[in-house]
Each structure stands twice: as C-alpha cells, then as structure tokens.
Amino acid sequence: MTIRSIEAIPFRPPYDMFGPKPLLGGQPRQMDILLVRVETDDGVVGWGEAFGFVVWPATRAALDQVVAPLVIGQDESDIAGLMNRLNRQLHLLGRSGPVTYALSGLDIALWDIAGKKAGLPISALLGGARYSELPAYASLVRYGDPALVARNAAAACARGYRAIKLHELGVAHVQAAREAIGPDISLMLDVNCPWSVAEALDVAKQIERYQLSWFEEPVWPPEDFVGLAEVRRAGGIPVSAGENVTSVKQFEQMFAAGALDIAQPSVTKIGGITEFMNVVTLAGEYRVPVVPHSPYFGPGLLASLHIAASLPVETMIEYSFMELEGNALGDAIAVHDGRIRIPSGPGLGRDPDLEVVERYRLR
C-alpha cells in the first residue's frame, strides 16, 4: 500500500483561559491547531497533529513543500523505516523546528492508519494499555496576577484536579496558589527557560517551602544540560524538562548529564510517536519517569494518551485549563473529576469533527 495524499489543515477555535491572553511569539496567544491528514491509496485516512500555535504557517510550509513530496507514493506500513529515511534526508534543513514538527504530525497520522488497519487502538500496538484512564493535571497559563492564579488554581481543584501546574515567574504567584489549594494538592511550576543557573537556584531556594512536585525548565538556554543538572543537584526541588528537546539523542545527553528527575517529551515536536517511544525506552534504562508534555486539544493529545497508557508506571496527563468553544474531538478528550479516559477505538480512537474544523479553519 502507498500514501496517496497529505494535507495540513490549520484551524483556530475560540477559547477562554479565565484571564487575559498572554503574548506568544509577540502575539496574543491563540489556540491554533495544525492537523495533518494522510490518506492511503485504499482510502484509509489517518490524522496527526504538528506543533502549531503561532508557528503553524512555517510548519505547514515545511509539510507541504518539503515533507509531502518525499512521502507521496511511499509505503505507509513501515513507519520506523520511513521516518528514519526522512530524518536522514532532511537533517540539513534542521533537526528541530518546523521540519521536525511536520514529521511529528506525519508520524502520528501513520500510527493512526496502522491502528485502523489492524482494528486496534494505538496503545495496543505499543504493547497494550495498562490503564483505562489516567489522572490529569490542570496546566494553567501565565496570568501574571497572584489573585488570578489563586482563583483559577482553586477552580481547578473544585473540578476534581489533584495536581496543578503554574506558568508563573514570581514567588508570590506560587505562594498564592499553594495557599489557595492547600497542602494535599500537587503543585508544579513551569517557567519556560528564563534564567541563568544562579538565578534559577535563587528562585528554587525561595519556593522550596511550597513543596513543589517539580521545577520545569528553569534554565536558559534549554540545551544547557550541565546547568540544568546543577539546578537539580543544588536546588532542592525535582527538575523536569523535555518539551524543547527534539531527538532521543538529546534526551540521552540530558540523562547522561544527570539533568532530569522527570522527562517530558512532546509528541508533536519530537518526531511523533516513533521517536517518543524511543525516549521511553531510553528513560527506562536511566530510571527516569516520563510525563508527556501535552497542552493540546487535537490528535497530539490522543497520541499522548495512548503512549501514557502503555507506560509501565502510571503517569499524569497535562491538560490545558481552559474552555474550548470549538472542540473537534468532543468527549474523547473530556476530563471528569480530574481523570481522562484512554480512547479504545481503532487508531487514535477519534477522528476530528470536520464541521468544527471547517467552522474555524484558517486559510
């Protein structure tokens, strides 16, 4: 069998994040989702998601102009072989960024096709789902206002979440969240790579009293694995990172440096399910737990659920704390009392609702 067509489909559903929208890439943050539709010559359609947000036009261009011409007419069943060839062919164009994001979306779609053809969920192809549902943690966006942080953290707890992640930069914000949710709810802090090692250690000392489950990406630049290891060694808080890592080789370097307590690969950025599972294998060798980075509302979240369900130890699922007006996956990605079910249908388990996609499609 062969791949007949590939299409990138961007859409932008409205959403409410319970506060003012922060800037992302110099623009107010939108919920831009870049779907990847792959169809085989026998009519089977697979859906993937390539990292979108404000960078989606570059990712779409990479898929349409660079990746697709190399893939049309190829055998869709040899996913690992095809992805290996593509990575080798395209490495001169970048081992990260839009080309890798495009490959990620393609890979997820190919796994969706494989599951549909086998009549099995992707989790079964990965060795079997060990869980029918998993705990989700509420991933709050950056509000910048301690009072708003406290209000939304408390609101997430009221919805049944037992773990909250902040994206704030101030100690007062962490304090406000901890006081709002009490001592029994897990609290994490993702700061998105802002500080030197010395600055990160200074902040770690100030927030250690709030009993964080992890301190995420505290060091700039994100590829300073030695510096990250120093924060892990001296900061007194478990360190997590991985959403900006785009290959299993980089994760190997992080593990070898002793930089991580928790690995957080992102399926829409690292090369899809294939490369993500390579990271899972490597993390097992280093005895580092994996918690997927998954602030998505498209096939990237479904793929993360299937991967997480196949892990030997129960993990949490990152879930963006916001209301999506145009949810193309419906109840397949619904959180109930802080838990989310693993899809059981073939492939990803749910195709996007094309009426919703067309309503909010970007041209």
Coordinates of C-alpha atoms in Angstrom, one line a residue:
M1 CA 0.0 0.0 0.0
T2 CA 1.1 3.6 -0.6
I3 CA 0.5 7.1 0.7
R4 CA -1.8 8.9 -1.8
S5 CA -2.1 12.4 -0.2
I6 CA -1.0 14.6 2.7
E7 CA -2.8 17.7 3.8
A8 CA -2.1 20.3 6.5
I9 CA -5.3 21.8 7.9
P10 CA -4.9 24.7 10.4
F11 CA -7.9 25.9 12.5
R12 CA -8.3 28.3 15.4
P13 CA -11.1 27.5 17.8
P14 CA -12.1 30.3 20.3
Y15 CA -11.2 29.6 23.9
D16 CA -11.5 31.1 27.3
M17 CA -8.5 30.8 29.6
F18 CA -10.1 32.6 32.5
G19 CA -7.8 35.6 32.3
P20 CA -6.1 37.9 29.8
K21 CA -4.4 36.1 27.0
P22 CA -0.6 36.3 27.3
L23 CA 1.7 37.0 24.4
L24 CA 3.2 34.1 22.4
G25 CA 5.7 34.9 19.7
G26 CA 4.8 38.6 20.1
Q27 CA 1.0 38.0 19.5
P28 CA -1.9 37.3 21.9
R29 CA -2.0 33.6 22.4
Q30 CA -4.4 31.7 20.1
M31 CA -5.4 28.1 20.1
D32 CA -4.0 27.4 16.6
I33 CA -4.1 23.6 15.9
L34 CA -2.4 22.2 12.8
L35 CA -4.0 18.9 11.7
V36 CA -2.2 16.5 9.4
R37 CA -4.4 14.4 7.2
V38 CA -2.8 11.4 5.4
E39 CA -4.8 9.1 3.0
T40 CA -3.6 5.8 1.5
D41 CA -4.4 4.5 -1.9
D42 CA -7.0 2.2 -0.4
G43 CA -8.9 5.1 1.2
V44 CA -7.8 4.8 4.8
V45 CA -7.4 8.2 6.5
G46 CA -5.0 8.9 9.4
W47 CA -4.9 12.1 11.5
G48 CA -1.9 13.7 13.1
E49 CA -1.1 17.0 14.8
A50 CA 2.1 19.0 14.1
F51 CA 3.1 21.6 16.6
G52 CA 1.1 24.7 15.8
F53 CA 0.3 27.8 17.8
V54 CA 1.9 30.9 16.2
V55 CA 4.4 28.9 14.2
W56 CA 1.9 26.9 12.2
P57 CA 2.4 28.7 8.9
A58 CA 6.1 27.6 8.9
T59 CA 5.2 24.1 9.9
R60 CA 2.5 23.9 7.2
A61 CA 5.0 25.1 4.6
A62 CA 7.6 22.5 5.7
L63 CA 5.0 19.8 5.4
D64 CA 3.6 20.9 2.0
Q65 CA 6.8 21.9 0.3
V66 CA 9.5 19.6 1.8
V67 CA 8.0 16.6 3.5
A68 CA 5.0 15.7 1.3
P69 CA 6.9 15.4 -2.0
L70 CA 9.2 12.8 -0.3
V71 CA 6.3 10.8 1.1
I72 CA 3.7 10.5 -1.6
G73 CA 3.9 7.0 -3.0
Q74 CA 5.8 5.6 -0.1
D75 CA 4.7 2.5 1.9
E76 CA 2.8 3.7 4.9
S77 CA 3.1 0.5 6.9
D78 CA 6.9 0.8 7.5
I79 CA 6.6 3.7 9.9
A80 CA 10.0 3.4 11.5
G81 CA 11.8 2.9 8.2
L82 CA 10.1 5.8 6.5
M83 CA 10.8 8.2 9.4
N84 CA 14.4 7.1 9.6
R85 CA 14.8 7.8 5.9
L86 CA 13.1 11.2 6.1
N87 CA 15.2 12.3 9.1
R88 CA 18.3 11.4 7.2
Q89 CA 17.2 13.1 4.0
L90 CA 16.1 16.3 5.8
H91 CA 18.7 16.8 8.6
L92 CA 20.4 19.6 6.7
L93 CA 17.2 21.6 6.9
G94 CA 17.1 21.4 10.7
R95 CA 16.9 18.7 13.4
S96 CA 14.3 20.8 15.2
G97 CA 11.7 23.4 14.4
P98 CA 9.1 23.3 11.5
V99 CA 10.6 20.3 9.7
T100 CA 10.6 18.1 12.8
Y101 CA 7.2 19.4 13.8
A102 CA 5.9 18.4 10.3
L103 CA 7.5 14.9 10.6
S104 CA 5.8 14.6 14.0
G105 CA 2.4 15.2 12.6
L106 CA 3.0 12.7 9.7
D107 CA 4.2 10.1 12.2
I108 CA 1.1 10.3 14.4
A109 CA -1.1 10.1 11.3
L110 CA 0.7 6.9 10.1
W111 CA 0.2 5.3 13.5
D112 CA -3.5 6.2 13.3
I113 CA -3.6 4.5 9.9
A114 CA -1.8 1.4 11.3
G115 CA -4.3 1.1 14.2
K116 CA -7.3 1.5 11.9
K117 CA -6.0 -1.2 9.5
A118 CA -5.3 -3.5 12.4
G119 CA -8.6 -2.7 14.1
L120 CA -6.7 -1.9 17.3
P121 CA -6.1 1.3 19.4
I122 CA -2.6 2.6 19.1
S123 CA -2.0 1.7 22.7
A124 CA -2.4 -2.0 21.7
L125 CA 0.3 -1.5 19.0
L126 CA 2.6 -0.1 21.7
G127 CA 2.3 -3.2 23.9
G128 CA -1.2 -2.7 25.4
A129 CA -2.9 -0.2 27.6
R130 CA -2.2 -0.8 31.2
Y131 CA -4.8 1.7 32.3
S132 CA -8.3 2.6 31.1
E133 CA -8.0 6.2 32.5
L134 CA -5.3 8.4 33.9
P135 CA -5.1 11.4 36.3
A136 CA -4.9 14.7 34.5
Y137 CA -3.2 17.8 35.9
A138 CA -4.6 21.3 35.3
S139 CA -1.9 23.2 33.3
L140 CA -2.7 26.9 34.0
V141 CA -1.5 29.5 31.6
R142 CA 0.6 32.5 32.8
Y143 CA -1.8 35.1 34.3
G144 CA 0.8 37.4 36.0
D145 CA -1.6 38.2 38.8
P146 CA -1.3 36.3 42.1
A147 CA -5.0 36.8 42.9
L148 CA -6.0 35.3 39.5
V149 CA -3.5 32.5 40.0
A150 CA -5.2 31.7 43.3
R151 CA -8.7 31.9 41.9
N152 CA -8.0 29.6 38.9
A153 CA -6.0 27.1 41.0
A154 CA -8.9 26.8 43.4
A155 CA -11.3 26.5 40.5
A156 CA -9.3 23.6 39.1
C157 CA -9.4 21.8 42.4
A158 CA -13.2 22.3 42.5
R159 CA -13.3 20.5 39.2
G160 CA -11.6 17.5 40.7
Y161 CA -8.0 18.0 39.7
R162 CA -5.5 16.8 42.3
A163 CA -2.5 18.4 40.6
I164 CA -1.9 22.0 39.3
K165 CA 0.9 23.4 37.2
L166 CA 1.7 27.1 37.1
H167 CA 3.5 29.0 34.4
E168 CA 4.4 32.0 36.5
L169 CA 7.7 33.7 37.3
G170 CA 7.1 35.2 40.7
V171 CA 7.4 33.7 44.2
A172 CA 4.2 35.5 45.2
H173 CA 2.3 33.6 42.5
V174 CA 3.5 30.2 43.8
Q175 CA 2.6 31.2 47.4
A176 CA -0.9 32.3 46.3
A177 CA -1.5 29.0 44.5
R178 CA -0.3 26.9 47.5
E179 CA -2.5 28.9 49.9
A180 CA -5.5 28.5 47.6
I181 CA -5.2 24.8 47.1
G182 CA -3.9 23.6 50.5
P183 CA -1.1 21.2 51.2
D184 CA -2.6 18.0 49.8
I185 CA -2.8 19.0 46.1
S186 CA 0.3 18.6 44.0
L187 CA 1.8 21.8 42.7
M188 CA 4.3 22.2 39.8
L189 CA 6.0 25.3 38.3
D190 CA 6.9 25.6 34.6
V191 CA 8.9 28.8 33.9
N192 CA 9.9 28.2 30.3
C193 CA 13.6 28.6 30.4
P194 CA 14.1 32.2 31.7
W195 CA 17.2 32.2 34.0
S196 CA 20.8 31.6 34.5
V197 CA 21.8 28.8 36.8
A198 CA 22.5 31.2 39.6
E199 CA 19.1 32.9 39.1
A200 CA 17.3 29.6 39.0
L201 CA 19.0 28.4 42.2
D202 CA 18.0 31.7 43.9
V203 CA 14.3 31.2 42.9
A204 CA 14.5 27.5 43.9
K205 CA 15.5 28.5 47.4
Q206 CA 12.6 30.9 47.7
I207 CA 10.0 28.4 46.5
E208 CA 11.3 25.3 48.2
R209 CA 9.0 25.8 51.2
Y210 CA 5.9 25.4 48.9
Q211 CA 6.6 21.7 48.3
L212 CA 6.7 21.6 44.5
S213 CA 6.5 18.3 42.8
W214 CA 8.8 19.6 40.1
F215 CA 10.5 22.8 38.8
E216 CA 10.2 22.8 35.0
E217 CA 12.7 24.3 32.5
P218 CA 14.3 26.8 34.9
V219 CA 17.5 27.4 32.8
W220 CA 18.3 29.4 29.7
P221 CA 19.2 28.1 27.2
P222 CA 17.2 24.9 27.3
E223 CA 20.1 22.9 25.9
D224 CA 22.3 23.8 28.8
F225 CA 22.0 20.3 30.3
V226 CA 25.0 20.8 32.6
G227 CA 23.4 23.9 34.1
L228 CA 20.1 22.1 34.5
A229 CA 21.9 19.3 36.3
E230 CA 23.4 21.9 38.7
V231 CA 19.9 23.2 39.5
R232 CA 18.8 19.7 40.1
R233 CA 21.7 18.9 42.3
A234 CA 21.6 22.1 44.4
G235 CA 18.1 23.4 44.1
G236 CA 16.3 21.1 46.4
I237 CA 13.3 20.6 44.0
P238 CA 12.9 17.8 41.4
V239 CA 13.7 19.1 37.9
S240 CA 11.7 18.4 34.8
A241 CA 12.2 19.3 31.1
G242 CA 11.9 18.0 27.6
E243 CA 9.3 19.9 25.5
N244 CA 12.2 21.7 23.7
V245 CA 14.1 18.5 23.1
T246 CA 13.7 17.2 19.6
S247 CA 15.5 13.9 19.4
V248 CA 16.2 10.8 21.5
K249 CA 20.0 11.7 21.3
Q250 CA 19.4 15.0 23.1
F251 CA 17.5 13.1 25.8
E252 CA 20.4 10.7 26.1
Q253 CA 22.7 13.7 26.7
M254 CA 20.3 15.1 29.3
F255 CA 20.2 11.7 31.1
A256 CA 23.9 11.3 31.0
A257 CA 24.4 14.8 32.5
G258 CA 22.1 13.9 35.3
A259 CA 19.8 16.8 34.4
L260 CA 16.4 15.3 34.9
D261 CA 14.1 13.8 37.6
I262 CA 11.2 13.8 35.1
A263 CA 11.4 13.6 31.3
Q264 CA 8.7 15.5 29.3
P265 CA 8.9 14.8 25.6
S266 CA 6.3 16.4 23.4
V267 CA 4.8 14.1 20.7
T268 CA 4.0 17.0 18.2
K269 CA 7.6 18.3 18.5
I270 CA 10.0 15.4 18.9
G271 CA 9.1 13.4 15.8
G272 CA 5.8 11.8 16.7
I273 CA 5.0 8.5 18.4
T274 CA 8.0 6.7 17.0
E275 CA 10.7 9.0 18.5
F276 CA 8.7 9.4 21.7
M277 CA 8.7 5.7 22.3
N278 CA 12.5 5.7 21.7
V279 CA 12.7 8.2 24.5
V280 CA 10.5 6.0 26.7
T281 CA 12.9 3.1 26.2
L282 CA 16.0 5.2 27.0
A283 CA 14.3 6.8 30.0
G284 CA 13.6 3.3 31.3
E285 CA 17.3 2.5 31.1
Y286 CA 18.2 5.6 33.1
R287 CA 15.2 5.0 35.5
V288 CA 13.7 8.4 34.7
P289 CA 9.9 8.6 34.7
V290 CA 8.2 10.1 31.7
V291 CA 5.3 12.6 31.9
P292 CA 4.2 13.7 28.4
H293 CA 4.1 17.4 27.5
S294 CA 0.6 17.6 26.0
P295 CA -1.1 21.1 26.2
Y296 CA -3.0 20.1 23.0
F297 CA -6.7 19.7 22.0
G298 CA -6.0 17.7 18.8
P299 CA -4.6 14.3 17.8
G300 CA -1.4 15.2 19.8
L301 CA -3.4 14.8 23.0
L302 CA -4.9 11.5 21.8
A303 CA -1.4 10.2 20.9
S304 CA -0.1 11.2 24.3
L305 CA -2.9 9.3 26.0
H306 CA -2.1 6.1 24.1
I307 CA 1.6 6.5 24.9
A308 CA 0.9 7.1 28.6
A309 CA -1.5 4.2 28.8
S310 CA 1.3 1.9 27.6
L311 CA 3.9 3.1 30.2
P312 CA 4.8 0.6 32.9
V313 CA 4.2 3.2 35.7
E314 CA 1.1 5.3 35.9
T315 CA 1.7 8.9 34.9
M316 CA -0.2 12.2 34.7
I317 CA -1.6 13.8 31.6
E318 CA -1.1 17.5 31.1
Y319 CA -4.4 19.2 30.3
S320 CA -4.7 22.9 29.5
F321 CA -7.0 24.6 31.9
M322 CA -9.3 26.5 29.6
E323 CA -12.7 26.2 27.9
L324 CA -12.6 25.4 24.1
E325 CA -15.6 26.6 22.1
G326 CA -14.7 24.5 19.1
N327 CA -13.7 21.1 20.4
A328 CA -13.1 18.9 17.3
L329 CA -12.6 15.8 19.4
G330 CA -15.6 16.1 21.7
D331 CA -15.8 13.8 24.7
A332 CA -12.8 11.8 23.6
I333 CA -10.7 14.4 25.4
A334 CA -13.0 15.3 28.3
V335 CA -11.7 15.4 31.9
H336 CA -14.1 14.1 34.6
D337 CA -13.3 14.6 38.2
G338 CA -9.6 15.1 37.3
R339 CA -9.3 12.0 35.2
I340 CA -9.3 11.3 31.5
R341 CA -10.2 8.1 29.7
I342 CA -7.9 6.3 27.2
P343 CA -9.6 6.0 23.8
S344 CA -10.4 2.4 22.9
G345 CA -11.4 2.7 19.3
P346 CA -9.0 1.8 16.4
G347 CA -6.1 4.1 15.8
L348 CA -6.2 7.3 17.8
G349 CA -9.8 6.4 18.7
R350 CA -11.5 9.5 17.4
D351 CA -11.3 11.5 14.1
P352 CA -11.7 15.2 14.2
D353 CA -15.2 16.6 13.7
L354 CA -14.8 18.2 10.3
E355 CA -17.7 20.5 10.7
V356 CA -16.0 22.0 13.7
V357 CA -12.7 22.2 11.9
E358 CA -14.2 23.9 8.8
R359 CA -16.0 26.4 11.1
Y360 CA -12.8 27.7 12.5
R361 CA -10.4 26.8 9.6
L362 CA -7.6 29.2 8.7
R363 CA -7.0 29.9 5.1

